Amino acid sequence: MEYLAYGVLFLTYLGLGLGYWPGYRMNRAAIAITGAALLIVLGVLDFEGAWRALEPHTLGFLFGVMVLNAHLGYAGFFQLFLYRMVRLARSPLGLLIWLTFGTGILSALFLNDTIAILFTPLVLTLTRALGLPPVPYLLALAGATNVGSVATLTGNPQNIVVGSLSGIGYLDFALALGPVALLGLLVQVGLLYTLYPAVRSRTPLAPPPPFRFRYSRPLLLKGVVVTLALLAAFLLGYPLAQAALVAAGLLLWSRRLRSERFFSRVDWELLVLFAGLFMVTAAVRELGLLERVAPLVSSPPSLMLVTVGLSNLISNVPAVLLLHPLIPPGDTQGWLLLAAASTLAGNLTLLGSVANLIVAEAARREGHRLGFLEHLRFGLPLTILTVLMAYAWLYR
């Protein structure tokens, strides 16, 4: 049975890395749940043990942030933000800088995948109207959503896991990794400036085309007020998951939006993926496999390298859940390095993060090709520089 369990784990993590099982119409969420179910059948976990493996703080926190993003999306907040940002850009170079830092900041405050989903079609429309090459601006969007999300616990799912399991406060996390995110965004601008001569121009742009989008002032006001209150609660040390759920409840209490519209934008697949991964990770512990991996992450440099490698092999969230039991209690630097390395590793290849895939697929539908090698020549140096920068900052 033990060897069968090893085989199930291998196939599960293989599927998580590929994003599918060859010959089967299964995504990562389905693979994680199927793997957990097979491990229960094999007796590695019993059902009660699998249920106890779920981490309610992570799931509650993630759900609350998703509801907040859904409300702001319906209110038109993100589209309005991009429109105002574009009006401030005076040249192709200015647009690159504003797009990089604007999307980076939004990704720090909200889930980065949300920003990638909402902004990609708008960036394509904008570059087409202005006669600009779309690829460098798409790379700026994809890279900034990853780099910017390093800054806070609400930036991406793996940071949410780290915050829930480590107990690091929102403000402490932001003070530790916020500078890494800002410097990383500067590095990104420098790389794109070097690689793409078209973005170096300071020639004034034509007036931006009008964006067609709807926004609701009452919904916008309510969303901004709740967002500011939620950030204040985070900064004051209020429990993260509890604050996020209270915010979700306030937003769901609405006369203007049906509850079904909120729930249609909640990423249930991601929540199911997390549930399955918590169970699979519990099985890994039960089989004693972590003790065999522990020597590989016995020092900060090795933890950094293993995290980057695993994040690109099996995706960053599974990598964090697999490695987090190996971080010693109270090792705040280790937790922060795990969060930073797993997030920044997402820029290494086109397959490294969901945000990259969202941008590439949207570009393909519009007739623009953002290929693997095109992304690699930007993502490889960006990942190396930002990961080393994060390490040097945390262990200075």
XYZ file of C-alpha atoms in Angstrom:
396
model
C 0.000 0.000 0.000
C 2.849 2.377 0.798
C 4.252 2.106 -2.729
C 0.778 2.687 -4.178
C 0.528 5.826 -2.028
C 3.875 7.004 -3.392
C 2.567 6.431 -6.901
C -0.586 8.438 -6.190
C 1.491 11.315 -4.825
C 3.777 11.242 -7.858
C 0.851 11.329 -10.283
C -0.882 14.041 -8.256
C 2.114 16.372 -8.255
C 2.817 15.546 -11.912
C -0.732 16.601 -12.768
C -0.408 19.748 -10.664
C 2.755 20.663 -12.536
C 1.298 20.002 -15.991
C -2.115 21.423 -15.143
C -3.816 18.291 -16.458
C -3.545 14.511 -16.671
C -2.839 13.334 -20.230
C -5.960 11.786 -21.675
C -8.283 13.163 -18.990
C -10.290 16.378 -18.859
C -9.191 17.339 -15.366
C -7.811 20.623 -14.077
C -5.593 21.147 -11.035
C -8.532 21.328 -8.609
C -9.915 17.991 -9.822
C -6.465 16.407 -9.689
C -5.885 17.555 -6.101
C -9.278 16.263 -4.894
C -8.873 12.961 -6.773
C -5.404 12.479 -5.317
C -6.714 13.166 -1.803
C -9.598 10.726 -2.313
C -7.257 7.948 -3.474
C -4.984 8.528 -0.479
C -8.022 8.146 1.799
C -8.932 4.885 0.017
C -5.376 3.620 0.556
C -5.620 4.384 4.274
C -2.920 7.044 4.384
C -5.576 9.391 5.801
C -8.973 8.704 7.277
C -11.847 11.032 6.437
C -11.706 12.827 9.787
C -7.969 13.351 9.373
C -8.482 14.713 5.873
C -11.148 17.095 7.152
C -8.895 18.296 9.971
C -6.174 18.994 7.418
C -8.227 21.840 5.954
C -6.938 25.221 7.076
C -10.029 27.388 7.760
C -8.097 30.638 8.191
C -6.598 30.357 4.707
C -9.884 29.352 3.049
C -11.883 32.049 4.877
C -9.332 34.749 4.105
C -9.225 33.782 0.441
C -13.016 33.694 0.124
C -13.398 37.128 1.710
C -10.860 38.727 -0.631
C -12.605 37.126 -3.636
C -15.956 38.638 -2.627
C -14.293 42.048 -2.235
C -12.727 41.760 -5.701
C -16.092 40.756 -7.180
C -17.784 43.809 -5.684
C -15.083 46.191 -6.910
C -15.226 44.583 -10.350
C -18.973 45.146 -10.641
C -18.566 48.681 -9.330
C -16.099 49.448 -12.157
C -13.232 50.264 -9.792
C -10.474 48.457 -11.702
C -11.507 49.766 -15.121
C -11.772 53.308 -13.751
C -8.326 52.992 -12.167
C -6.755 51.916 -15.471
C -8.525 54.712 -17.357
C -7.219 57.349 -14.930
C -3.753 55.828 -15.076
C -3.637 55.918 -18.882
C -4.640 59.581 -18.920
C -1.562 60.327 -16.796
C 0.791 58.585 -19.232
C 2.221 61.044 -21.756
C 4.447 58.756 -23.843
C 5.142 55.069 -24.581
C 7.736 55.076 -21.791
C 5.334 56.805 -19.429
C 2.671 54.237 -20.219
C 5.117 51.419 -19.429
C 6.011 52.972 -16.075
C 2.423 53.743 -15.067
C 1.213 50.307 -16.160
C 3.998 48.556 -14.245
C 3.576 50.408 -10.970
C -0.199 50.787 -11.218
C -0.860 47.084 -11.739
C 1.854 46.225 -9.232
C 0.191 48.292 -6.514
C -3.259 46.897 -7.295
C -1.862 43.363 -7.217
C -0.468 44.036 -3.774
C -3.874 45.099 -2.480
C -5.993 42.533 -4.334
C -5.384 39.064 -5.756
C -2.983 39.318 -8.693
C -4.926 36.943 -10.951
C -7.920 39.292 -10.743
C -5.812 42.157 -12.067
C -4.482 40.028 -14.927
C -7.984 38.915 -15.940
C -9.463 42.422 -15.915
C -6.568 44.401 -17.369
C -5.344 42.187 -20.237
C -8.169 42.948 -22.701
C -8.006 46.638 -21.802
C -4.244 46.769 -22.414
C -4.687 45.064 -25.789
C -7.388 47.532 -26.777
C -5.270 50.465 -25.640
C -2.062 49.447 -27.447
C -4.017 48.736 -30.638
C -5.655 52.158 -30.546
C -2.359 53.939 -29.864
C -0.390 51.944 -32.446
C 2.002 50.490 -29.856
C 3.480 46.967 -29.871
C 1.421 44.960 -27.376
C 4.028 42.388 -26.256
C 6.193 44.605 -23.975
C 3.085 46.011 -22.300
C 1.615 42.534 -21.836
C 4.901 41.419 -20.301
C 4.795 44.484 -18.045
C 1.305 43.509 -16.925
C 2.168 39.849 -16.279
C 5.446 40.636 -14.527
C 4.005 43.419 -12.378
C 1.106 41.297 -11.158
C 3.639 38.777 -9.855
C 6.272 41.178 -8.525
C 3.771 43.614 -7.007
C 1.880 40.838 -5.237
C 4.994 40.039 -3.191
C 4.358 43.120 -1.066
C 1.357 42.038 1.024
C -0.505 39.041 2.378
C -3.477 39.814 0.105
C -1.361 39.876 -3.059
C -1.664 36.228 -4.037
C -2.863 32.839 -2.736
C 0.556 31.619 -1.577
C 1.034 34.742 0.546
C -2.369 34.090 2.110
C -1.174 30.582 3.024
C 2.018 31.967 4.561
C 0.127 34.595 6.549
C -2.417 32.096 7.870
C 0.143 29.467 8.879
C 2.981 31.665 10.113
C 1.034 34.257 12.092
C 3.010 37.107 10.514
C 0.961 40.295 10.692
C -0.148 42.237 7.630
C 1.953 45.298 8.475
C 5.054 43.276 9.375
C 4.796 41.367 6.095
C 4.368 44.561 4.074
C 7.298 46.288 5.792
C 9.497 43.262 5.128
C 8.630 42.591 1.471
C 7.169 45.904 0.257
C 10.641 47.280 -0.586
C 11.422 44.090 -2.524
C 8.299 44.593 -4.625
C 9.078 48.249 -5.358
C 12.677 47.522 -6.334
C 11.521 44.555 -8.394
C 9.132 46.774 -10.360
C 12.017 49.166 -11.071
C 14.116 46.241 -12.301
C 11.247 45.160 -14.542
C 10.989 48.602 -16.141
C 14.740 48.568 -16.747
C 14.626 45.144 -18.414
C 11.750 46.061 -20.705
C 13.463 49.365 -21.546
C 16.568 47.381 -22.546
C 14.810 44.599 -24.466
C 12.210 46.638 -26.390
C 13.393 49.871 -28.065
C 9.795 50.834 -28.929
C 8.963 51.536 -25.274
C 11.843 53.987 -24.863
C 10.090 56.717 -26.844
C 9.076 59.885 -25.052
C 7.057 61.138 -27.997
C 3.683 62.401 -26.779
C 0.872 59.910 -27.210
C -2.369 60.654 -28.964
C -5.344 61.175 -26.642
C -6.359 57.778 -25.263
C -9.479 56.210 -26.733
C -12.568 56.237 -24.543
C -12.985 53.004 -22.592
C -16.395 51.433 -22.675
C -17.176 50.322 -19.178
C -19.834 50.791 -16.552
C -19.320 51.955 -13.044
C -21.732 52.587 -10.219
C -21.028 55.432 -7.813
C -22.952 53.874 -4.879
C -21.254 50.487 -5.345
C -17.899 52.196 -5.830
C -18.285 54.221 -2.641
C -19.335 51.194 -0.613
C -16.477 49.109 -2.014
C -13.843 51.751 -1.306
C -15.125 52.312 2.257
C -15.127 48.573 3.023
C -11.686 48.163 1.432
C -10.194 50.981 3.517
C -11.821 49.599 6.666
C -10.463 46.142 5.876
C -6.940 47.461 5.337
C -7.198 49.389 8.612
C -8.267 46.191 10.378
C -5.293 44.351 8.876
C -2.866 47.072 9.948
C -4.303 47.149 13.486
C -3.706 43.429 13.850
C -7.303 42.184 13.608
C -7.369 38.466 12.641
C -7.009 38.317 8.861
C -9.595 35.653 8.036
C -12.126 37.108 10.443
C -11.723 40.604 9.008
C -12.038 39.331 5.429
C -15.218 37.386 6.224
C -16.791 40.384 7.972
C -15.985 42.511 4.913
C -17.528 39.869 2.636
C -20.684 39.829 4.757
C -21.032 43.603 4.559
C -20.639 43.537 0.778
C -23.057 40.643 0.292
C -25.667 42.647 2.240
C -26.779 44.521 -0.854
C -29.947 45.811 -2.486
C -28.251 46.497 -5.829
C -26.432 43.239 -6.588
C -27.932 39.778 -6.360
C -25.883 37.374 -4.277
C -25.605 35.056 -7.270
C -23.544 37.686 -9.089
C -20.990 37.742 -6.266
C -20.791 33.979 -6.111
C -20.395 33.672 -9.878
C -17.100 35.560 -9.588
C -15.744 33.634 -6.620
C -13.038 31.266 -7.847
C -14.507 28.074 -6.415
C -11.953 25.988 -8.314
C -9.148 27.691 -6.401
C -10.867 27.000 -3.071
C -11.353 23.335 -4.044
C -7.705 23.179 -5.130
C -6.611 24.480 -1.723
C -8.810 21.944 0.070
C -7.351 19.073 -1.938
C -3.799 20.316 -1.446
C -4.220 20.551 2.323
C -5.288 16.892 2.343
C -2.471 15.782 0.037
C 0.088 17.652 2.144
C -1.236 15.924 5.276
C -0.688 12.588 3.518
C 2.888 13.587 2.680
C 3.482 14.204 6.387
C 1.857 10.894 7.338
C 4.180 9.009 4.974
C 7.232 10.697 6.489
C 8.396 12.125 3.173
C 9.123 15.554 4.596
C 11.962 14.168 6.701
C 13.649 13.098 3.472
C 13.229 16.534 1.922
C 14.355 18.439 5.021
C 18.131 18.184 4.294
C 17.516 19.872 0.933
C 16.215 23.045 2.644
C 18.529 23.117 5.636
C 19.863 26.611 4.838
C 18.301 29.812 3.472
C 20.067 29.550 0.061
C 18.890 25.967 -0.407
C 15.366 26.891 0.680
C 15.375 29.657 -1.915
C 16.581 27.384 -4.732
C 14.250 24.499 -3.870
C 11.278 26.873 -3.631
C 12.001 28.399 -7.046
C 12.466 24.963 -8.601
C 9.361 23.392 -7.064
C 7.247 26.448 -7.857
C 7.975 25.931 -11.548
C 7.615 22.147 -11.407
C 4.378 21.773 -9.430
C 3.170 25.426 -9.196
C 3.740 27.871 -6.351
C 0.785 27.105 -4.069
C 1.502 23.324 -3.926
C 5.187 24.147 -3.383
C 4.408 26.389 -0.394
C 2.058 23.831 1.140
C 4.640 21.091 0.659
C 7.569 23.054 2.116
C 5.924 25.022 4.931
C 6.210 22.232 7.559
C 9.988 22.437 7.113
C 10.165 26.071 8.248
C 11.188 26.066 11.940
C 8.739 27.715 14.381
C 9.518 31.385 14.800
C 11.696 31.568 11.679
C 10.091 34.702 10.279
C 12.825 35.179 7.677
C 12.278 31.637 6.428
C 8.541 32.215 6.016
C 9.135 35.490 4.191
C 11.729 33.892 1.910
C 9.280 31.076 1.116
C 6.601 33.633 0.175
C 8.937 35.814 -1.883
C 10.733 33.019 -3.739
C 7.530 31.148 -4.620
C 5.917 34.327 -5.963
C 8.898 35.729 -7.859
C 9.545 32.292 -9.365
C 6.266 32.746 -11.218
C 8.039 35.068 -13.671
C 10.643 32.492 -14.684
C 8.650 30.862 -17.494
C 5.359 31.391 -19.246
C 3.980 28.409 -17.322
C 5.241 29.686 -13.965
C 2.087 31.485 -12.855
C -1.590 31.658 -13.668
C -1.252 35.387 -14.377
C 1.233 34.650 -17.192
C -1.124 32.132 -18.771
C -4.094 34.497 -18.487
C -2.188 37.232 -20.331
C -0.796 34.883 -23.007
C -4.176 33.265 -23.712
C -5.974 36.609 -23.968
C -3.278 37.859 -26.342
C -3.649 34.711 -28.489
C -7.387 35.277 -28.838
C -6.637 38.793 -30.116
C -4.143 37.494 -32.674
C -0.925 38.336 -30.780
C 1.607 35.666 -29.893
C 3.375 35.789 -26.544
C 5.524 32.665 -26.862
C 7.575 30.687 -24.367
C 10.960 31.971 -25.559
C 9.705 35.552 -25.842
C 8.652 35.414 -22.226
C 11.803 33.560 -21.107
C 14.232 36.231 -22.272
C 12.373 38.678 -20.036
C 11.310 36.338 -17.222
C 14.637 34.582 -16.633
C 16.723 37.683 -15.789
C 13.778 39.216 -13.910
C 13.417 36.132 -11.721
C 17.138 35.804 -11.018
C 17.540 39.474 -10.121
C 14.411 39.769 -7.976
C 14.920 36.481 -6.084
C 18.527 37.389 -5.273
C 17.378 40.850 -4.260
C 14.747 39.382 -1.935
C 17.312 37.074 -0.357
C 19.838 39.883 0.125
C 17.160 42.123 1.671
C 15.819 39.513 4.093
C 19.264 38.308 5.231
C 21.084 41.627 5.146
